[in-house]
Every structure is written in C-alpha cells, then in structure tokens.
Short mmCIF file of C-alpha atoms in Angstrom, two decimals:
data_model
loop_
_atom_site.label_atom_id
_atom_site.label_comp_id
_atom_site.label_asym_id
_atom_site.label_seq_id
_atom_site.Cartn_x
_atom_site.Cartn_y
_atom_site.Cartn_z
CA ASP A 1 -244.15 68.87 -76.11
CA THR A 2 -243.54 65.16 -74.71
CA GLU A 3 -246.74 65.69 -72.85
CA VAL A 4 -249.12 62.28 -72.34
CA THR A 5 -252.68 63.95 -70.14
CA GLN A 6 -254.75 61.05 -68.23
CA THR A 7 -258.46 61.24 -66.89
CA PRO A 8 -259.51 61.71 -64.18
CA LYS A 9 -256.34 62.46 -61.45
CA HIS A 10 -258.41 60.24 -59.23
CA LEU A 11 -260.88 58.18 -59.48
CA VAL A 12 -263.02 56.45 -56.57
CA MET A 13 -265.19 53.28 -57.70
CA GLY A 14 -267.09 50.87 -56.15
CA MET A 15 -267.17 46.61 -57.02
CA THR A 16 -270.06 47.04 -59.16
CA ASN A 17 -269.34 49.83 -61.22
CA LYS A 18 -268.36 50.77 -64.23
CA LYS A 19 -265.48 53.57 -65.38
CA SER A 20 -263.03 54.41 -67.76
CA LEU A 21 -259.73 55.70 -67.64
CA LYS A 22 -258.49 57.93 -70.27
CA CYS A 23 -255.23 59.02 -71.73
CA GLU A 24 -254.11 60.74 -74.98
CA GLN A 25 -250.80 62.44 -76.92
CA HIS A 26 -250.65 64.30 -79.68
CA MET A 27 -246.29 63.81 -80.25
CA GLY A 28 -247.57 61.25 -83.31
CA HIS A 29 -246.19 58.23 -81.24
CA ARG A 30 -247.35 54.48 -82.77
CA ALA A 31 -247.41 53.00 -79.41
CA MET A 32 -249.37 53.27 -76.26
CA TYR A 33 -249.10 51.32 -72.80
CA TRP A 34 -250.59 50.83 -69.51
CA TYR A 35 -249.04 50.06 -66.55
CA LYS A 36 -250.50 49.39 -62.55
CA GLN A 37 -248.12 50.53 -59.94
CA LYS A 38 -248.72 49.93 -56.26
CA ALA A 39 -246.97 51.72 -53.58
CA LYS A 40 -243.33 51.65 -53.29
CA LYS A 41 -242.82 49.74 -55.93
CA PRO A 42 -241.95 50.42 -59.80
CA PRO A 43 -244.69 50.46 -63.26
CA GLU A 44 -246.10 46.75 -63.85
CA LEU A 45 -246.30 46.41 -67.69
CA MET A 46 -249.85 45.47 -68.55
CA PHE A 47 -251.04 46.19 -72.28
CA VAL A 48 -249.08 47.57 -75.07
CA TYR A 49 -250.60 48.92 -78.25
CA SER A 50 -248.49 49.14 -80.94
CA TYR A 51 -250.72 51.35 -84.34
CA GLU A 52 -254.01 50.89 -82.24
CA LYS A 53 -253.03 46.90 -82.45
CA LEU A 54 -252.90 45.16 -79.08
CA SER A 55 -249.88 43.87 -79.45
CA ILE A 56 -248.94 42.84 -75.37
CA ASN A 57 -251.46 41.52 -72.75
CA GLU A 58 -249.38 40.25 -69.82
CA SER A 59 -251.71 38.20 -67.89
CA VAL A 60 -254.44 40.93 -66.89
CA PRO A 61 -257.74 39.99 -65.90
CA SER A 62 -260.69 40.46 -67.91
CA ARG A 63 -262.01 42.86 -65.50
CA PHE A 64 -259.05 45.29 -67.49
CA SER A 65 -260.13 46.03 -70.37
CA PRO A 66 -258.32 47.99 -72.98
CA GLU A 67 -259.26 50.20 -76.09
CA CYS A 68 -257.58 51.89 -78.56
CA PRO A 69 -259.94 54.28 -80.54
CA ASN A 70 -257.19 55.78 -82.64
CA SER A 71 -253.52 56.99 -82.94
CA SER A 72 -253.39 59.73 -80.24
CA LEU A 73 -255.81 57.94 -77.83
CA LEU A 74 -255.87 54.69 -75.07
CA ASN A 75 -258.71 53.79 -73.09
CA LEU A 76 -258.72 51.52 -69.57
CA HIS A 77 -262.71 50.34 -69.00
CA LEU A 78 -262.77 49.10 -66.17
CA HIS A 79 -265.61 46.88 -64.24
CA ALA A 80 -266.35 44.84 -60.58
CA LEU A 81 -262.90 45.29 -59.73
CA GLN A 82 -261.34 44.23 -56.73
CA PRO A 83 -260.15 46.38 -53.51
CA GLU A 84 -256.30 44.99 -55.14
CA ASP A 85 -256.81 47.02 -57.75
CA SER A 86 -256.28 50.25 -56.26
CA ALA A 87 -252.93 51.75 -57.88
CA LEU A 88 -251.52 54.26 -59.74
CA TYR A 89 -252.57 53.22 -63.19
CA LEU A 90 -249.59 54.68 -65.33
CA CYS A 91 -249.99 55.75 -69.57
CA ALA A 92 -246.79 55.99 -71.59
CA SER A 93 -246.11 56.55 -75.22
CA SER A 94 -243.51 55.89 -77.62
CA GLN A 95 -242.70 56.30 -81.13
CA GLY A 96 -242.56 53.05 -81.80
CA LEU A 97 -242.15 49.70 -80.07
CA ALA A 98 -239.92 49.50 -77.18
CA GLY A 99 -236.86 47.82 -77.90
CA ALA A 100 -237.01 47.78 -81.56
CA GLY A 101 -235.48 51.30 -82.62
CA LYS A 102 -233.95 52.23 -79.15
CA GLU A 103 -237.44 54.06 -78.32
CA THR A 104 -237.64 56.45 -75.21
CA GLN A 105 -241.71 56.05 -73.53
CA TYR A 106 -242.87 59.32 -71.82
CA PHE A 107 -245.33 58.87 -69.06
CA GLY A 108 -248.72 60.12 -68.40
CA PRO A 109 -249.33 61.36 -64.95
CA GLY A 110 -251.40 59.16 -63.90
CA THR A 111 -255.19 57.74 -62.55
CA ARG A 112 -254.79 57.47 -58.33
CA LEU A 113 -257.40 54.83 -58.39
CA LEU A 114 -260.07 53.79 -54.96
CA VAL A 115 -261.71 50.61 -55.65
CA LEU A 116 -264.08 50.54 -52.87
CA GLY M 1 -233.38 36.97 -68.06
CA ASN M 2 -232.81 40.78 -68.24
CA SER M 3 -232.96 42.54 -65.43
CA VAL M 4 -232.07 46.17 -63.34
CA THR M 5 -230.95 45.64 -59.91
CA GLN M 6 -230.46 48.98 -58.49
CA MET M 7 -229.36 50.43 -54.80
CA GLU M 8 -231.80 50.21 -51.81
CA GLY M 9 -232.94 52.81 -50.15
CA PRO M 10 -233.71 55.35 -48.37
CA VAL M 11 -231.51 57.54 -49.23
CA THR M 12 -231.28 60.75 -46.85
CA LEU M 13 -228.79 63.32 -47.97
CA SER M 14 -228.24 67.37 -46.61
CA GLU M 15 -228.25 69.72 -48.87
CA GLU M 16 -225.53 70.44 -51.30
CA ALA M 17 -224.23 66.79 -50.83
CA PHE M 18 -222.76 64.45 -53.76
CA LEU M 19 -225.82 61.99 -54.73
CA THR M 20 -224.67 58.19 -56.36
CA ILE M 21 -227.78 55.77 -56.80
CA ASN M 22 -225.91 52.71 -58.34
CA CYS M 23 -228.37 50.64 -61.22
CA THR M 24 -226.37 47.34 -62.82
CA TYR M 25 -228.32 45.55 -65.46
CA THR M 26 -228.81 42.40 -67.17
CA ALA M 27 -228.81 41.70 -70.52
CA THR M 28 -228.49 39.44 -73.77
CA GLY M 29 -228.26 42.11 -75.79
CA TYR M 30 -227.75 45.78 -75.53
CA PRO M 31 -229.84 47.58 -74.18
CA SER M 32 -230.75 51.38 -73.87
CA LEU M 33 -231.06 51.98 -70.34
CA PHE M 34 -233.06 54.99 -68.41
CA TRP M 35 -233.66 57.03 -65.00
CA TYR M 36 -236.62 58.22 -64.23
CA VAL M 37 -237.87 60.13 -61.52
CA GLN M 38 -241.13 60.40 -59.79
CA TYR M 39 -241.80 63.33 -57.72
CA PRO M 40 -244.62 62.89 -54.87
CA GLY M 41 -247.95 61.88 -56.61
CA GLU M 42 -247.50 62.22 -59.90
CA GLY M 43 -246.01 59.94 -62.80
CA LEU M 44 -242.94 59.23 -64.24
CA GLN M 45 -240.60 62.13 -65.98
CA LEU M 46 -237.90 60.74 -67.87
CA LEU M 47 -234.34 62.33 -66.39
CA LEU M 48 -231.84 60.90 -68.55
CA LYS M 49 -231.52 57.80 -71.28
CA ALA M 50 -228.42 56.17 -72.69
CA THR M 51 -228.14 54.32 -75.76
CA LYS M 52 -225.19 52.74 -76.53
CA ALA M 53 -222.08 51.63 -74.91
CA ASP M 54 -220.00 54.85 -73.13
CA ASP M 55 -222.92 57.01 -73.82
CA LYS M 56 -223.40 59.55 -71.41
CA GLY M 57 -226.82 60.66 -70.24
CA SER M 58 -227.34 64.39 -68.83
CA ASN M 59 -230.19 67.05 -67.21
CA LYS M 60 -230.63 68.72 -64.42
CA GLY M 61 -227.24 68.48 -63.04
CA PHE M 62 -227.76 64.49 -63.49
CA GLU M 63 -225.09 62.10 -64.79
CA ALA M 64 -225.67 58.60 -65.50
CA THR M 65 -222.43 56.64 -68.50
CA TYR M 66 -223.60 53.66 -69.64
CA ARG M 67 -220.88 51.24 -68.63
CA LYS M 68 -220.89 47.47 -70.55
CA GLU M 69 -217.81 46.49 -69.28
CA THR M 70 -219.48 46.09 -65.81
CA THR M 71 -223.00 46.33 -66.95
CA SER M 72 -223.77 49.29 -64.57
CA PHE M 73 -225.59 53.11 -65.39
CA HIS M 74 -224.76 54.57 -62.34
CA LEU M 75 -226.43 57.61 -61.24
CA GLU M 76 -224.57 60.86 -60.38
CA LYS M 77 -224.96 64.84 -59.31
CA GLY M 78 -222.84 66.98 -57.40
CA SER M 79 -224.36 69.16 -55.99
CA VAL M 80 -228.07 68.26 -54.44
CA GLN M 81 -230.97 70.02 -53.82
CA VAL M 82 -234.25 69.78 -51.38
CA SER M 83 -236.45 69.92 -54.59
CA ASP M 84 -235.02 66.72 -55.95
CA SER M 85 -236.46 64.65 -53.40
CA ALA M 86 -238.18 62.05 -55.52
CA VAL M 87 -238.73 58.20 -56.24
CA TYR M 88 -235.81 57.51 -59.31
CA PHE M 89 -235.86 54.37 -61.25
CA CYS M 90 -232.91 52.42 -63.08
CA ALA M 91 -235.11 51.05 -66.13
CA GLN M 92 -233.63 49.45 -69.50
CA ASP M 93 -235.63 47.49 -72.54
CA GLN M 94 -236.18 44.62 -73.99
CA ALA M 95 -237.36 43.87 -76.88
CA GLY M 96 -240.17 43.00 -77.83
CA THR M 97 -241.77 44.13 -74.53
CA ALA M 98 -241.51 47.81 -73.20
CA LEU M 99 -239.69 48.81 -70.07
CA ILE M 100 -237.35 46.87 -67.45
CA PHE M 101 -237.40 48.91 -64.39
CA GLY M 102 -235.39 48.36 -60.96
CA LYS M 103 -236.95 48.68 -57.97
CA GLY M 104 -236.60 52.20 -57.37
CA THR M 105 -234.77 54.89 -54.32
CA THR M 106 -236.55 56.84 -52.48
CA LEU M 107 -233.91 60.11 -52.12
CA SER M 108 -234.83 62.88 -49.01
CA VAL M 109 -232.70 65.42 -49.36
CA SER M 110 -233.11 68.14 -46.33
CA SER M 111 -231.84 71.77 -45.63
#
C-alpha cells in the first residue's frame, strides 16, 4: 500500500480565515513533504520533515505553518493567506530523506485551495 | 546546479500511436530518476523509476532507461490510449533536499 491521504479535497477561504490541511500516511515513512503546485507548473517544495523534525523550509512565508504531530501525520496551518496562494497543495512521503538512499516519494491527491 | 529538462508540450497523438517524451538531466552525482504522471484534477502518481545507470523502469506499458552517457531518461510507450492523457513530469532526486522536477509535458490522446 502506497497511499497518502489528504483532507480536505477542496478548500475556499477568505484572507482573514485560519484553516488547516491534513496529510496522513501509514506506510511507516519517516520523511514527509509539502509542495505547492500552480496550474500548468511542476510542484514546488515548501517544507520537509524528517523523523518528525523540520529539516527544510524553502523560505516559505510565515502565513504557512507546518506541524508534524507524529510520524504518520503532517498538517499545514494557514493564516492570513493572499489570493496568490491559491494552488494545489500536495503532500508526499518517503521511507527516508530524499537523496539519502534513493528514496521514492509517494504523493497524495492534493488539496485544491482557493483564497478569496 | 542540478536540473531536469523535458520537452515542451503539448503532445497530441492518436490512439495506438508511439509516444516519446524526452528528458535530460544535469547532476553532480548519480541521482535516481523518476517519471510521475498527473491526471486531470489529481495528485502525482509515480509511473516508473530507475536508480542507476542502464536501469530500465517500466510500468503500464511505459518504459524509460537511465542513460548516463547521454544524461537522459526518455519516456516511451508503444501504443498510447485515450486514458493516458495527462501531464508527465520527469524528476531527479538530489541529496539533502527533495525532488527536482522538469516543467511537465501535457499529453493529449484522441480516439
């Protein structure tokens, strides 16, 4: 089973709202990732967690706040977003850290976010 | 730095036609190489991968061979179907970070 689940599937929020995206995997993977994907573009890395610790933050604005409560869960807390933050947010996981052992990343279906 | 270059789309084919999507990479070491597919409205699915030179990845009739001498990982399928219509991303991993993606190639197959 290589399933990564994400909720919600769609989210519409105003610029003053606070919302959270959730990602879950039960493959025993120890690395988890958040990507942002704009239409007709490749995914862009936002954050990487390795063994529940944040290991990479790709200079993401503080209005995006990741959290890894345990090895199976990854959240992305959203606050005071801008319309340009509207995108597909993808979660991924891998057995170990990317590049460290020829790891394969498995992606979830994504959350399609619209900021009004 | 490390990068991935893949042919620009869209690629438009008739059903049962032969497909090639070119992908080349630059890397300081020996990365693993991947092809991901994204169907409309969905996330990325791993299509195939290769971890060392001369490895051939294959899945669902798609194939790609890791060519170190030409730094390429071209995707091929002998006979495409309408259901193969999607965006295809070539990617490499890079030690210490995560995946480096190409820009994606949109494939449209008509019956």
